[in-house]
mmCIF file of C-alpha atoms in Angstrom:
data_model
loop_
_atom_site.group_PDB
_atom_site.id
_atom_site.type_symbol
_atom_site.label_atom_id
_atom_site.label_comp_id
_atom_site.label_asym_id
_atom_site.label_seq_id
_atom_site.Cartn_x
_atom_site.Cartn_y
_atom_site.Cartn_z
ATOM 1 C CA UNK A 1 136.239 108.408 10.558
ATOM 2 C CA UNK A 2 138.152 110.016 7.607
ATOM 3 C CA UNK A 3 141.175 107.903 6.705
ATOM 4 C CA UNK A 4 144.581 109.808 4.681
ATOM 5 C CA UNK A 5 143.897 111.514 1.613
ATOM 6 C CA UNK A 6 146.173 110.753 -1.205
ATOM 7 C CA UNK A 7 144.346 111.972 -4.457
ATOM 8 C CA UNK A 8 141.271 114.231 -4.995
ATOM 9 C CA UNK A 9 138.261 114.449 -7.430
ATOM 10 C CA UNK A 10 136.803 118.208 -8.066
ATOM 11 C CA UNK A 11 133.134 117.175 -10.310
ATOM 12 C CA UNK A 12 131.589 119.775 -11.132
ATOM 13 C CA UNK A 13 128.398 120.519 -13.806
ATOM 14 C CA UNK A 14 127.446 124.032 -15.239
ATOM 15 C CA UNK A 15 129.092 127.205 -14.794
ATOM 16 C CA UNK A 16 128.650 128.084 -10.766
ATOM 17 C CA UNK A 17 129.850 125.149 -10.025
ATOM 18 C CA UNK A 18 133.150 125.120 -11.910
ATOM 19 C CA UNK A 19 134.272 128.557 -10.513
ATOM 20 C CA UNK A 20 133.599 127.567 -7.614
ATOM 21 C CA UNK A 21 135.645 123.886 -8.033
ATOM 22 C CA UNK A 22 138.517 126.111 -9.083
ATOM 23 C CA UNK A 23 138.567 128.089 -6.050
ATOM 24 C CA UNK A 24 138.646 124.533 -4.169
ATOM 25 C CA UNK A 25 141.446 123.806 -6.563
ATOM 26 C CA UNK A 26 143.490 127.126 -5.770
ATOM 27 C CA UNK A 27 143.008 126.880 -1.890
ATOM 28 C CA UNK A 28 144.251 123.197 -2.622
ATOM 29 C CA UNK A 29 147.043 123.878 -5.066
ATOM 30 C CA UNK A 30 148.366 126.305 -2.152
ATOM 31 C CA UNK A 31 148.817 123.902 0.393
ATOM 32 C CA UNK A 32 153.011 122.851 -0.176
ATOM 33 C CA UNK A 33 152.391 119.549 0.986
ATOM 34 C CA UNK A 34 149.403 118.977 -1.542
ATOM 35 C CA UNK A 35 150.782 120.919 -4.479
ATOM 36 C CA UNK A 36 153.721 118.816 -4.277
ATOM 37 C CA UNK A 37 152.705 115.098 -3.396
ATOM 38 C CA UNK A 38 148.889 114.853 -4.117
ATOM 39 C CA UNK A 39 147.071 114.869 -7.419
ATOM 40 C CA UNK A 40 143.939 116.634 -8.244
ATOM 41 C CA UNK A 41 141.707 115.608 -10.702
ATOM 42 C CA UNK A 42 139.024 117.793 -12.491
ATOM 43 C CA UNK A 43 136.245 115.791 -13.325
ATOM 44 C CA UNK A 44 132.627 116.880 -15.318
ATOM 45 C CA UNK A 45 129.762 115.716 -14.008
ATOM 46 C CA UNK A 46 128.418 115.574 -17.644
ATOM 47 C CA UNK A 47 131.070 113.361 -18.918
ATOM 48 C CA UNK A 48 129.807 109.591 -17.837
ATOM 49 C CA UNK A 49 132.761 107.370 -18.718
ATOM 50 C CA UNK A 50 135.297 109.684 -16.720
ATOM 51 C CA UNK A 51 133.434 110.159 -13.920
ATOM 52 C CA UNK A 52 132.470 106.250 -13.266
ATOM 53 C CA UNK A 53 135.995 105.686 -14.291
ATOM 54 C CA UNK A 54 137.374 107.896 -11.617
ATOM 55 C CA UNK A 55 134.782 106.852 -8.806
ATOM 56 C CA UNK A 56 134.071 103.403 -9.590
ATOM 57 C CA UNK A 57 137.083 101.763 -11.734
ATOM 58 C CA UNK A 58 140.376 103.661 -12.064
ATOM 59 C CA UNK A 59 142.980 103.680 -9.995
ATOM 60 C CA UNK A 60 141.324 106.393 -7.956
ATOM 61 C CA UNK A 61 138.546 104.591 -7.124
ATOM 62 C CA UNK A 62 140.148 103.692 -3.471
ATOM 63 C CA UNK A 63 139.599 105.118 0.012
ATOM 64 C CA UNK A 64 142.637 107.495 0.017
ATOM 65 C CA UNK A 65 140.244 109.608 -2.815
ATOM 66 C CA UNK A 66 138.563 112.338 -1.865
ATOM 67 C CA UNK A 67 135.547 113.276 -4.221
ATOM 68 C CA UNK A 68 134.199 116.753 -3.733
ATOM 69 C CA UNK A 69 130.957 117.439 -5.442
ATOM 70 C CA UNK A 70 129.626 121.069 -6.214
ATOM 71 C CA UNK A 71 126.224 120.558 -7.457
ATOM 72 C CA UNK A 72 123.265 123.285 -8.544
ATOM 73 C CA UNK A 73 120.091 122.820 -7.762
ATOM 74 C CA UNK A 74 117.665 124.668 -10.053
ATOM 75 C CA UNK A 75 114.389 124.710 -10.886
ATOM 76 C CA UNK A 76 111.829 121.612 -9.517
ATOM 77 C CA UNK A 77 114.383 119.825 -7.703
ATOM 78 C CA UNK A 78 116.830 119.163 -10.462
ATOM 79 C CA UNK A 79 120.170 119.688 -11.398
ATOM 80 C CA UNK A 80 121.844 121.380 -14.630
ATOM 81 C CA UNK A 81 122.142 119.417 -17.164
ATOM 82 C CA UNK A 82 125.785 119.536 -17.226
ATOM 83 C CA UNK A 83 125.014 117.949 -13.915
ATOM 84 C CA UNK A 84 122.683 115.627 -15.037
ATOM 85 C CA UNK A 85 124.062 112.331 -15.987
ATOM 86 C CA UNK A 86 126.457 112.362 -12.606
ATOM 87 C CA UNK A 87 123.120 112.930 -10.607
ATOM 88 C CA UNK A 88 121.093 110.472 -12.522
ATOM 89 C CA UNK A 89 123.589 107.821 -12.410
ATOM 90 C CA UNK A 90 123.931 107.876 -8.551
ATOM 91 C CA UNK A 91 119.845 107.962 -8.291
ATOM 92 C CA UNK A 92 119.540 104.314 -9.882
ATOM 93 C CA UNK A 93 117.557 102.536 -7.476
ATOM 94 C CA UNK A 94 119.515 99.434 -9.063
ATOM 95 C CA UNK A 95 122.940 100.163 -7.429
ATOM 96 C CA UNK A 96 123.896 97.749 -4.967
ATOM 97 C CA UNK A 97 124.339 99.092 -1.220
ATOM 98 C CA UNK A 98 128.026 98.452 -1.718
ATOM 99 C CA UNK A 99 129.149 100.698 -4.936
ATOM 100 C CA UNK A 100 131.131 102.550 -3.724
ATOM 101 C CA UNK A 101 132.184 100.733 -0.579
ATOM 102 C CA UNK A 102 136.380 101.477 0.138
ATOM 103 C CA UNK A 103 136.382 103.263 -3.156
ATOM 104 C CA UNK A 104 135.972 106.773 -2.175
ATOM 105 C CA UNK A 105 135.294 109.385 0.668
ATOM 106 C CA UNK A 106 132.648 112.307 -0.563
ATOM 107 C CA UNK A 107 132.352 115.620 0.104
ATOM 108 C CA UNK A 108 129.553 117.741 -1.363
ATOM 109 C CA UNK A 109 128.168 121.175 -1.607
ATOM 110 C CA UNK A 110 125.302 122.434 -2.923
ATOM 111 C CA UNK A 111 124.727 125.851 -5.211
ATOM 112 C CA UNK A 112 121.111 126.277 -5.185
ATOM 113 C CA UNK A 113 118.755 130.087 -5.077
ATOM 114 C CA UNK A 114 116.065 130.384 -3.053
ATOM 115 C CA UNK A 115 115.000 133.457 -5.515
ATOM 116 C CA UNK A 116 113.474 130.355 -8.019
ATOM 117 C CA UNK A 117 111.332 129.469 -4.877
ATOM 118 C CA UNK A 118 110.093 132.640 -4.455
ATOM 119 C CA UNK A 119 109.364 133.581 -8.042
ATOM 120 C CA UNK A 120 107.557 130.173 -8.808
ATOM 121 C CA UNK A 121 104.213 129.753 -8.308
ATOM 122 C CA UNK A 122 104.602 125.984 -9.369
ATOM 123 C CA UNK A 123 107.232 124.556 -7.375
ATOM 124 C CA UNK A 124 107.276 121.236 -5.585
ATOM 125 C CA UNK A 125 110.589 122.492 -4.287
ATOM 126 C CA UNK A 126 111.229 123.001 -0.913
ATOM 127 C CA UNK A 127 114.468 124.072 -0.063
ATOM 128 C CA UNK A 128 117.250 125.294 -2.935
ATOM 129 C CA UNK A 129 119.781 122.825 -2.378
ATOM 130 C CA UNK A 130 117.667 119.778 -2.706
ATOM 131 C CA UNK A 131 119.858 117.908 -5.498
ATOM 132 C CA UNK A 132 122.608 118.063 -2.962
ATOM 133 C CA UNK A 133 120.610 116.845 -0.314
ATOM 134 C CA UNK A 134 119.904 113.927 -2.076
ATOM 135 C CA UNK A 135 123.323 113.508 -3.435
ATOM 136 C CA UNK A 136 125.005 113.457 -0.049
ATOM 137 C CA UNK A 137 122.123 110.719 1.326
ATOM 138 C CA UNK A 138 122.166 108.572 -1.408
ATOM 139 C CA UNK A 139 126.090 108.560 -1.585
ATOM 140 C CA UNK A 140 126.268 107.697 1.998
ATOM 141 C CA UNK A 141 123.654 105.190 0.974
ATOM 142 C CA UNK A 142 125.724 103.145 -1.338
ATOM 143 C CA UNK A 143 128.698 103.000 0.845
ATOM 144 C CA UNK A 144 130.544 106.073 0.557
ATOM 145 C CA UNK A 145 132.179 107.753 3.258
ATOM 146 C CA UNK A 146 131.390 111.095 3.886
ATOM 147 C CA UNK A 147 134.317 112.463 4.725
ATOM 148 C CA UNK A 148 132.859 116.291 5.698
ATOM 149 C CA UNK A 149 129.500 117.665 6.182
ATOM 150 C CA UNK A 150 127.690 119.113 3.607
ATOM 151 C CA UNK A 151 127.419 122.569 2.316
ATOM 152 C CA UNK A 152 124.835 124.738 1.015
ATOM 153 C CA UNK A 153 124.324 127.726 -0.192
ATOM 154 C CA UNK A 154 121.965 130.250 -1.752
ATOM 155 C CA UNK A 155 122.855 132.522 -4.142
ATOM 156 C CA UNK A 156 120.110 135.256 -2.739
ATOM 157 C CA UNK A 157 122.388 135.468 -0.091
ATOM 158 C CA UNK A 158 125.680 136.157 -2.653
ATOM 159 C CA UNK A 159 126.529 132.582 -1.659
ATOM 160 C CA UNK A 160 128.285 133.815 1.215
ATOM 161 C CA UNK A 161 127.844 130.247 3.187
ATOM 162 C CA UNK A 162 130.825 128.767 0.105
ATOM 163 C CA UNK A 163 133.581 130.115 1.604
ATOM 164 C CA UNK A 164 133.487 129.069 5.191
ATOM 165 C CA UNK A 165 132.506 125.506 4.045
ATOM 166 C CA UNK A 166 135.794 125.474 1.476
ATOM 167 C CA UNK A 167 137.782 126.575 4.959
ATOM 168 C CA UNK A 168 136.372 123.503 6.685
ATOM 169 C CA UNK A 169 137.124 121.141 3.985
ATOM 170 C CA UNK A 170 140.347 122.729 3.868
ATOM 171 C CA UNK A 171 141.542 122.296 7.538
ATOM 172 C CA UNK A 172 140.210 118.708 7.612
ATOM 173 C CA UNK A 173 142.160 117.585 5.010
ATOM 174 C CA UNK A 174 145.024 119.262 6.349
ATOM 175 C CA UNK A 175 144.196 116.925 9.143
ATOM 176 C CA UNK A 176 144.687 113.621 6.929
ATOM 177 C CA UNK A 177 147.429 114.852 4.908
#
């Protein structure tokens, strides 16, 4: 169950994923009650001291955050690598269960292109939005809350699944406001 969202986190890494983090900022920003009491915080995924700072240590890191990752997922399974050290650092099998237990609740979507499947003849890849599949698990894993379900989308399709998932972010939080 989501709990009242105070503050928000926007990470984003690479190009895609920044346009579309500031269209979740604009729908945001337009919300009175948001634009006028809540804070949101832009946050690169390649930057590793702000983004641990934000999740893990700050004075965001509490369950009234909402963190909404927009992650690629290009070729072989991996992310950019402006994405990289956010994705890596979450992958550490030496996390305990508990990192980011009442610290945050998590939102993700996924960028991905099923063209690179297509056009690959040496792919272990089997979906295009497999670095936000993971991301969403293995948050959930070390006690995050996931506070919506995730999104993909494929830019084959002109990412046309993006919009209706920033809607449904969008009226939830409305929800907890």
């Amino acid at each position: 169950m989501s709990t009242k969202i105070e503050d928000f986190i926007l990470l984003s890494g690479g190009d895609l994923s920044a346009d579309i983090a500031e269209q979740i900022n604009t729908k945001l920003s337009s919300i009175p009650t948001i634009s006028s009491t809540h804070n949101i915080h832009k946050v690169l995924m390649s930057k590793s001291k702000e983004f641990k700072t934000a999740l893990l240590e700050g004075p965001l890191a509490k369950p009234t955050t909402l963190a909404i990752f927009i992650t690629q997922t290009i070729e072989n399974e991996a992310p950019p690598e402006d994405a990289g050290a956010c994705i890596r650092f979450f992958k550490r099998k030496t996390h305990p269960e508990t990192l980011l237990t009442d610290k945050i609740q998590f939102a993700v979507l996924g960028l991905g292109d099923s063209n690179l499947l297509l056009d690959r003849q040496h792919t272990a890849a089997k979906d295009c939005n497999q670095v936000a599949q993971m991301l969403d698990v293995r948050l959930e894993a070390l006690g995050g809350q996931r506070f919506c379900q995730r999104g993909e989308s494929d830019e084959r399709t002109g990412l046309l699944e993006v919009e209706p998932w920033i809607d449904l972010l969008v009226e939830k939080i409305k929800e907890c406001l």
